[in-house]
Coordinates of C-alpha atoms and ligand atoms in Angstrom, one line a residue:
M1 CA 0.1 0.0 0.0
A2 CA 1.2 3.4 -0.9
I3 CA 1.0 5.7 1.9
Q4 CA -0.6 8.9 0.8
R5 CA -2.9 10.4 3.3
V6 CA -1.9 10.4 7.2
G7 CA -3.9 11.5 9.9
V8 CA -2.4 12.3 13.4
V9 CA -5.1 12.6 16.3
G10 CA -4.0 15.0 19.0
C11 CA -2.3 18.7 18.1
G12 CA -0.4 19.4 21.3
L13 CA 3.3 19.3 22.0
M14 CA 3.8 15.7 20.3
G15 CA 0.9 15.7 18.1
S16 CA 1.5 19.2 16.4
G17 CA 5.4 18.1 16.0
I18 CA 4.2 14.9 14.5
A19 CA 1.9 16.6 12.1
Q20 CA 4.6 19.1 11.2
V21 CA 7.4 16.2 10.1
V22 CA 4.6 14.3 8.5
A23 CA 3.4 17.2 6.2
A24 CA 7.0 18.2 5.6
A25 CA 7.9 14.6 4.3
G26 CA 5.2 14.9 1.6
F27 CA 2.1 13.7 3.0
E28 CA -1.3 14.9 3.0
T29 CA -2.1 15.6 6.6
T30 CA -5.1 15.8 8.5
V31 CA -4.9 16.6 12.2
R32 CA -7.6 16.3 14.9
E33 CA -8.2 18.2 17.7
V34 CA -11.4 18.3 20.3
N35 CA -12.2 21.6 19.6
A36 CA -11.6 24.6 17.2
E37 CA -9.3 26.6 19.8
L38 CA -7.0 23.8 20.2
V39 CA -6.9 23.4 16.5
E40 CA -6.0 26.7 16.1
K41 CA -3.5 26.7 18.6
G42 CA -1.4 23.6 17.4
L43 CA -1.3 24.8 13.8
K44 CA 0.1 28.2 15.0
G45 CA 2.9 26.4 16.8
I46 CA 3.4 25.1 13.7
E47 CA 3.5 27.8 11.6
K48 CA 6.0 29.3 14.2
N49 CA 7.9 26.5 13.9
L50 CA 8.1 26.6 9.9
N51 CA 8.8 30.4 10.3
R52 CA 11.9 29.7 12.3
L53 CA 13.3 27.4 9.6
V54 CA 12.4 30.0 7.0
E55 CA 14.4 32.5 8.9
K56 CA 17.2 30.4 9.4
G57 CA 17.2 29.3 5.4
T58 CA 16.7 25.7 6.3
I59 CA 13.7 25.7 3.9
T60 CA 12.4 28.2 1.5
D61 CA 9.1 30.3 2.1
A62 CA 7.5 28.5 -1.4
A63 CA 8.4 24.8 0.8
K64 CA 7.0 26.8 3.7
G65 CA 3.3 27.5 1.6
Q66 CA 3.8 23.7 0.3
I67 CA 3.8 22.4 3.9
R68 CA 1.1 24.1 5.0
S69 CA -0.9 23.5 2.2
R70 CA -0.6 19.4 3.1
L71 CA -1.8 20.3 6.3
K72 CA -5.5 20.7 7.5
G73 CA -6.6 20.7 11.0
T74 CA -10.2 19.2 12.0
T75 CA -12.3 18.7 15.0
S76 CA -14.2 16.0 13.1
I77 CA -12.9 12.5 13.5
D78 CA -14.9 11.6 10.2
D79 CA -12.4 13.6 8.5
L80 CA -9.9 10.8 9.3
K81 CA -11.7 8.3 7.4
G82 CA -10.0 8.3 4.3
C83 CA -6.2 8.2 5.9
D84 CA -4.0 5.4 4.9
V85 CA -2.2 5.6 8.6
I86 CA -3.2 7.3 11.6
V87 CA -0.9 8.0 14.4
E88 CA -2.6 9.0 17.9
A89 CA -1.0 11.3 20.2
I90 CA -3.7 12.4 22.7
I91 CA -4.1 12.2 26.4
E92 CA -1.7 9.4 28.0
Q93 CA -4.8 7.2 29.4
L94 CA -5.7 3.9 28.4
P95 CA -9.5 4.3 28.5
A96 CA -9.2 7.5 26.2
K97 CA -6.8 5.9 23.8
R98 CA -8.9 2.3 23.6
E99 CA -12.1 4.7 23.1
L100 CA -10.6 6.9 20.2
F101 CA -9.3 3.5 18.5
S102 CA -12.6 1.7 18.8
A103 CA -14.2 4.8 17.0
L104 CA -11.7 5.1 14.2
D105 CA -12.0 1.3 14.0
K106 CA -15.5 1.6 12.5
I107 CA -15.4 4.3 10.4
C108 CA -11.9 3.4 8.6
P109 CA -11.2 1.0 5.8
P110 CA -10.2 -2.2 6.9
A111 CA -6.8 -1.2 4.8
T112 CA -5.9 1.9 7.5
I113 CA -2.7 1.2 9.8
F114 CA -3.5 2.5 13.3
A115 CA -0.3 3.9 15.4
S116 CA -0.2 5.0 19.0
N117 CA 2.7 7.5 20.1
T118 CA 2.2 6.1 23.7
S119 CA 5.6 6.4 25.9
S120 CA 4.7 3.7 28.4
L121 CA 1.3 2.0 27.6
T122 CA 1.2 -1.6 26.6
I123 CA 0.0 -1.1 22.9
T124 CA -1.3 -4.7 22.7
E125 CA -3.7 -3.3 25.3
I126 CA -4.7 -0.4 23.1
A127 CA -4.8 -2.6 19.8
T128 CA -7.2 -4.7 21.2
A129 CA -10.0 -2.0 21.2
T130 CA -9.9 -2.5 17.5
K131 CA -10.9 -5.5 15.3
R132 CA -7.6 -5.1 13.1
P133 CA -4.7 -5.7 15.9
E134 CA -2.7 -6.8 13.1
R135 CA -2.5 -3.5 11.8
F136 CA -1.4 -1.7 14.6
V137 CA 1.8 -0.8 15.9
G138 CA 3.5 1.8 18.4
L139 CA 5.3 5.0 16.4
H140 CA 7.3 6.7 19.6
F141 CA 8.7 9.6 18.7
F142 CA 10.6 12.0 20.8
N143 CA 10.3 16.3 22.2
P144 CA 11.0 18.3 19.9
V145 CA 9.7 15.7 17.5
P146 CA 11.1 18.1 14.4
V147 CA 14.3 18.0 15.8
M148 CA 14.9 14.7 17.8
K149 CA 16.0 12.1 15.0
L150 CA 14.6 9.0 16.5
V151 CA 11.3 6.9 16.2
E152 CA 10.6 3.8 17.9
V153 CA 8.4 1.5 16.1
V154 CA 7.0 -0.9 17.9
R155 CA 5.6 -4.3 17.0
T156 CA 3.0 -6.5 19.2
I157 CA 2.8 -10.2 19.2
A158 CA -0.1 -9.2 17.1
T159 CA 1.3 -7.0 14.2
D160 CA 1.6 -8.4 10.8
P161 CA 5.3 -8.2 9.6
A162 CA 4.6 -6.9 6.4
V163 CA 2.8 -3.9 8.4
Y164 CA 5.7 -3.6 10.8
E165 CA 8.0 -3.2 8.0
E166 CA 5.8 -1.1 6.0
M167 CA 5.6 1.4 9.8
V168 CA 9.3 1.2 9.6
A169 CA 9.6 2.5 6.1
F170 CA 7.1 5.2 7.1
G171 CA 9.5 6.1 10.0
V172 CA 12.1 6.6 8.0
K173 CA 10.5 8.6 5.3
L174 CA 9.7 11.0 8.0
G175 CA 13.2 11.8 8.0
K176 CA 13.9 9.5 11.2
T177 CA 16.3 6.8 12.2
A178 CA 13.8 4.3 13.1
V179 CA 14.7 1.8 15.3
R180 CA 12.5 -1.9 16.0
A181 CA 11.5 -2.2 19.5
N182 CA 9.0 -5.1 20.8
D183 CA 5.9 -3.8 23.0
S184 CA 7.8 -4.3 26.6
T185 CA 6.6 -1.2 28.8
G186 CA 9.1 1.9 28.0
F187 CA 10.1 0.5 24.5
I188 CA 14.0 1.0 24.5
V189 CA 14.6 4.6 25.5
N190 CA 12.1 5.2 28.5
R191 CA 13.7 1.4 29.5
L192 CA 16.7 3.0 30.1
L193 CA 16.1 7.0 30.3
V194 CA 13.4 6.6 33.3
P195 CA 15.5 4.8 35.8
Y196 CA 18.6 7.1 34.8
L197 CA 16.5 10.3 35.5
L198 CA 14.7 9.0 38.7
D199 CA 18.3 8.3 40.1
A200 CA 19.4 11.9 39.5
I201 CA 16.5 12.8 41.5
R202 CA 17.4 10.0 44.4
A203 CA 21.0 11.8 44.0
L204 CA 19.5 15.4 45.0
E205 CA 17.6 13.9 47.4
E206 CA 20.6 12.3 49.4
G207 CA 22.7 15.2 49.1
V208 CA 25.1 13.8 46.4
G209 CA 25.0 17.0 44.5
S210 CA 23.1 20.5 44.0
I211 CA 20.8 20.7 40.9
E212 CA 23.7 22.4 39.0
D213 CA 26.3 20.4 39.9
I214 CA 24.2 17.3 39.2
D215 CA 23.3 18.6 35.8
N216 CA 26.4 20.1 34.5
S217 CA 28.3 16.5 35.8
M218 CA 26.0 14.8 33.0
K219 CA 25.9 17.5 30.7
L220 CA 29.8 18.2 30.5
G221 CA 30.9 14.7 32.1
C222 CA 29.0 12.9 29.4
G223 CA 28.3 14.9 27.0
H224 CA 24.4 14.7 27.1
P225 CA 22.7 18.3 25.7
M226 CA 20.9 18.4 28.7
G227 CA 21.7 17.2 32.3
P228 CA 18.7 15.3 34.0
L229 CA 17.1 17.6 36.1
T230 CA 16.9 20.2 33.3
L231 CA 15.3 17.1 30.9
L232 CA 13.0 16.2 33.5
D233 CA 11.7 20.0 33.7
F234 CA 11.6 19.7 30.0
V235 CA 10.1 16.4 29.5
G236 CA 7.3 17.4 32.4
L237 CA 7.5 16.2 36.0
D238 CA 3.8 14.8 36.0
T239 CA 4.7 12.9 32.7
T240 CA 7.7 11.0 34.0
Y241 CA 5.8 10.4 37.1
Y242 CA 2.7 9.0 35.5
I243 CA 5.7 6.8 33.0
S244 CA 7.4 5.5 36.5
Q245 CA 4.2 4.8 38.0
I246 CA 2.9 2.4 34.8
M247 CA 7.2 0.8 34.6
F248 CA 6.9 0.1 38.5
D249 CA 3.4 -1.5 38.0
E250 CA 4.8 -3.7 35.2
F251 CA 8.2 -4.7 36.4
K252 CA 8.1 -4.1 40.0
E253 CA 11.5 -2.9 40.4
R254 CA 12.7 -0.3 42.4
R255 CA 14.6 1.4 39.6
F256 CA 11.3 2.4 38.2
A257 CA 9.6 3.9 41.2
A258 CA 9.1 7.3 41.9
P259 CA 11.3 9.2 44.1
P260 CA 9.3 11.1 47.1
L261 CA 10.7 14.2 46.0
L262 CA 9.1 14.0 42.7
K263 CA 5.9 12.8 43.9
R264 CA 5.9 16.0 46.3
M265 CA 7.0 18.0 43.4
V266 CA 4.2 17.1 41.3
L267 CA 1.4 17.3 44.3
A268 CA 2.7 20.9 44.7
G269 CA 1.8 21.3 40.9
W270 CA 5.5 22.0 40.3
N271 CA 5.8 20.1 37.0
G272 CA 8.4 21.6 35.0
R273 CA 9.1 24.2 32.4
K274 CA 5.1 24.0 31.3
S275 CA 4.1 25.0 34.8
G276 CA 6.9 27.8 35.4
R277 CA 8.7 26.0 38.4
G278 CA 10.6 22.2 38.5
F279 CA 14.0 21.9 39.7
Y280 CA 14.4 25.2 38.2
D281 CA 12.6 28.6 38.2
Y282 CA 11.3 29.6 34.9
S283 CA 10.2 33.2 35.9
D284 CA 12.8 34.4 33.1
P285 CA 12.4 31.4 30.7
A286 CA 15.8 32.7 29.1
N287 CA 17.4 32.3 32.6
P288 CA 16.2 29.6 34.6
K289 CA 17.2 29.6 38.4
A290 CA 17.6 26.2 40.4
L291 CA 15.5 25.7 43.2
K292 CA 17.1 24.8 46.8
F293 CA 15.9 22.2 48.4
Ligands
3HC301 N1 10.7 22.9 18.1 C1 11.7 23.1 17.0 N2 12.5 23.0 17.1 C2 13.2 23.2 18.1 C3 12.6 23.4 19.5 C4 11.7 23.1 19.3 N3 10.5 22.7 20.3 N4 13.5 23.5 20.3 C5 14.7 24.0 19.8 N5 14.5 23.5 18.7 C6 15.8 23.5 17.3 C7 16.2 25.2 17.3 O1 15.7 26.1 16.6 C8 17.7 24.7 16.7 O2 17.6 24.4 15.6 P1 19.4 24.5 14.3 O3 19.9 23.8 15.0 O4 18.8 24.7 13.3 O5 19.3 25.8 14.6 C9 17.9 23.4 17.5 O6 16.9 22.7 17.9 C10 19.0 23.7 18.6 O7 18.0 24.4 19.5 P2 18.9 25.3 20.9 O8 20.3 26.0 19.9 O9 17.6 26.7 20.9 O10 18.8 24.9 21.7 P3 19.6 23.5 22.1 O11 21.0 23.2 21.4 O12 19.8 23.6 23.7 O13 19.2 22.7 21.5 C11 17.4 20.5 22.2 C12 17.7 22.3 22.4 C13 17.3 20.2 20.9 C14 15.9 20.4 23.1 C15 18.6 20.0 23.2 O14 18.7 20.7 24.6 C16 18.0 18.7 23.4 O15 18.3 17.7 22.4 N6 17.7 18.1 24.8 C17 17.3 16.7 24.8 C18 16.0 16.6 24.7 C19 15.1 15.3 24.6 O16 16.4 14.6 25.8 N7 14.6 14.7 24.1 C20 13.6 13.4 24.3 C21 13.0 13.5 25.5 S1 12.4 12.4 26.3 C22 10.7 12.0 25.2 O17 10.7 12.9 24.6 C23 10.3 10.5 25.2 C24 8.9 10.9 26.3 O18 8.1 9.6 26.0 C25 9.5 11.2 27.6

């Protein structure tokens, strides 16, 4: 099957990034949000990103126009029924994802391939909300999606190998390095990343070093683009807490257990950059200040 039309469900941080790279790769792209304000907000963010690329000379103004013309926003799920592939990037909650795919399953032709961008839920459990688990994969992108060069392509025991190969090739067409992963909670990246991030919080709790010193150690000592506590603020402390709970529930291993400090910060609403405060205070976003605990 030649993939031409792609649907993206959810136009938040991840969905808008996915819609942008899909449209930039030449696919007719329809992105769906639950109301007109969210559609507009998502498309505005994409417009801003594309303008930045034009300003930097990465793409021409004409190329930007073509990308925009391939990209349509909608609030109606029915507008996705002509899509060859649908990528879901909605709220990270199993019932919401199952409900969405069950509805899509009823309106889409049998050939349509479904993909979820979940970071920690079990693909098999989402896929079984449909009558086509053999045409269901995980496509896990990384934030910021237009910049990060990886996509994890996840197969379940029910995924048809031909569909899987098609989706690996689709990931490559999006300009990403597509790695193959089985449907194990957290796949490859979060399996390794989450214990590392949680350990950085444990190191802070135990007084091994300050926020800045822990971050600088991993940035300068290991060549990471961001230190772990900065990365936690970037990913979102609430998101990390949620992922850690799912992973702990699956593996029952301490390395996936949320440290008490993480839980308390989330309870206090200190969710990282998006809430203005996490391990750093973002009152002046260009000059974050590490908190003292
Ligand atoms: N959208 C689009 N482009 C962006 C962007 C965004 N949100 N943020 C930065 N960029 C672009 C910039 O325009 C710039 O492009 P250029 O090189 O063509 O000029 C480039 O990225 C570098 O940006 P900056 O110079 O402003 O800043 P940095 O050099 O510090 O890079 C970063 C920013 C790319 C975010 C870098 O710090 C980084 O790679 N951090 C680690 C991010 C990471 O680990 N993400 C994965 C998180 S885990 C995840 O998503 C999985 C989930 O399941 C938890």
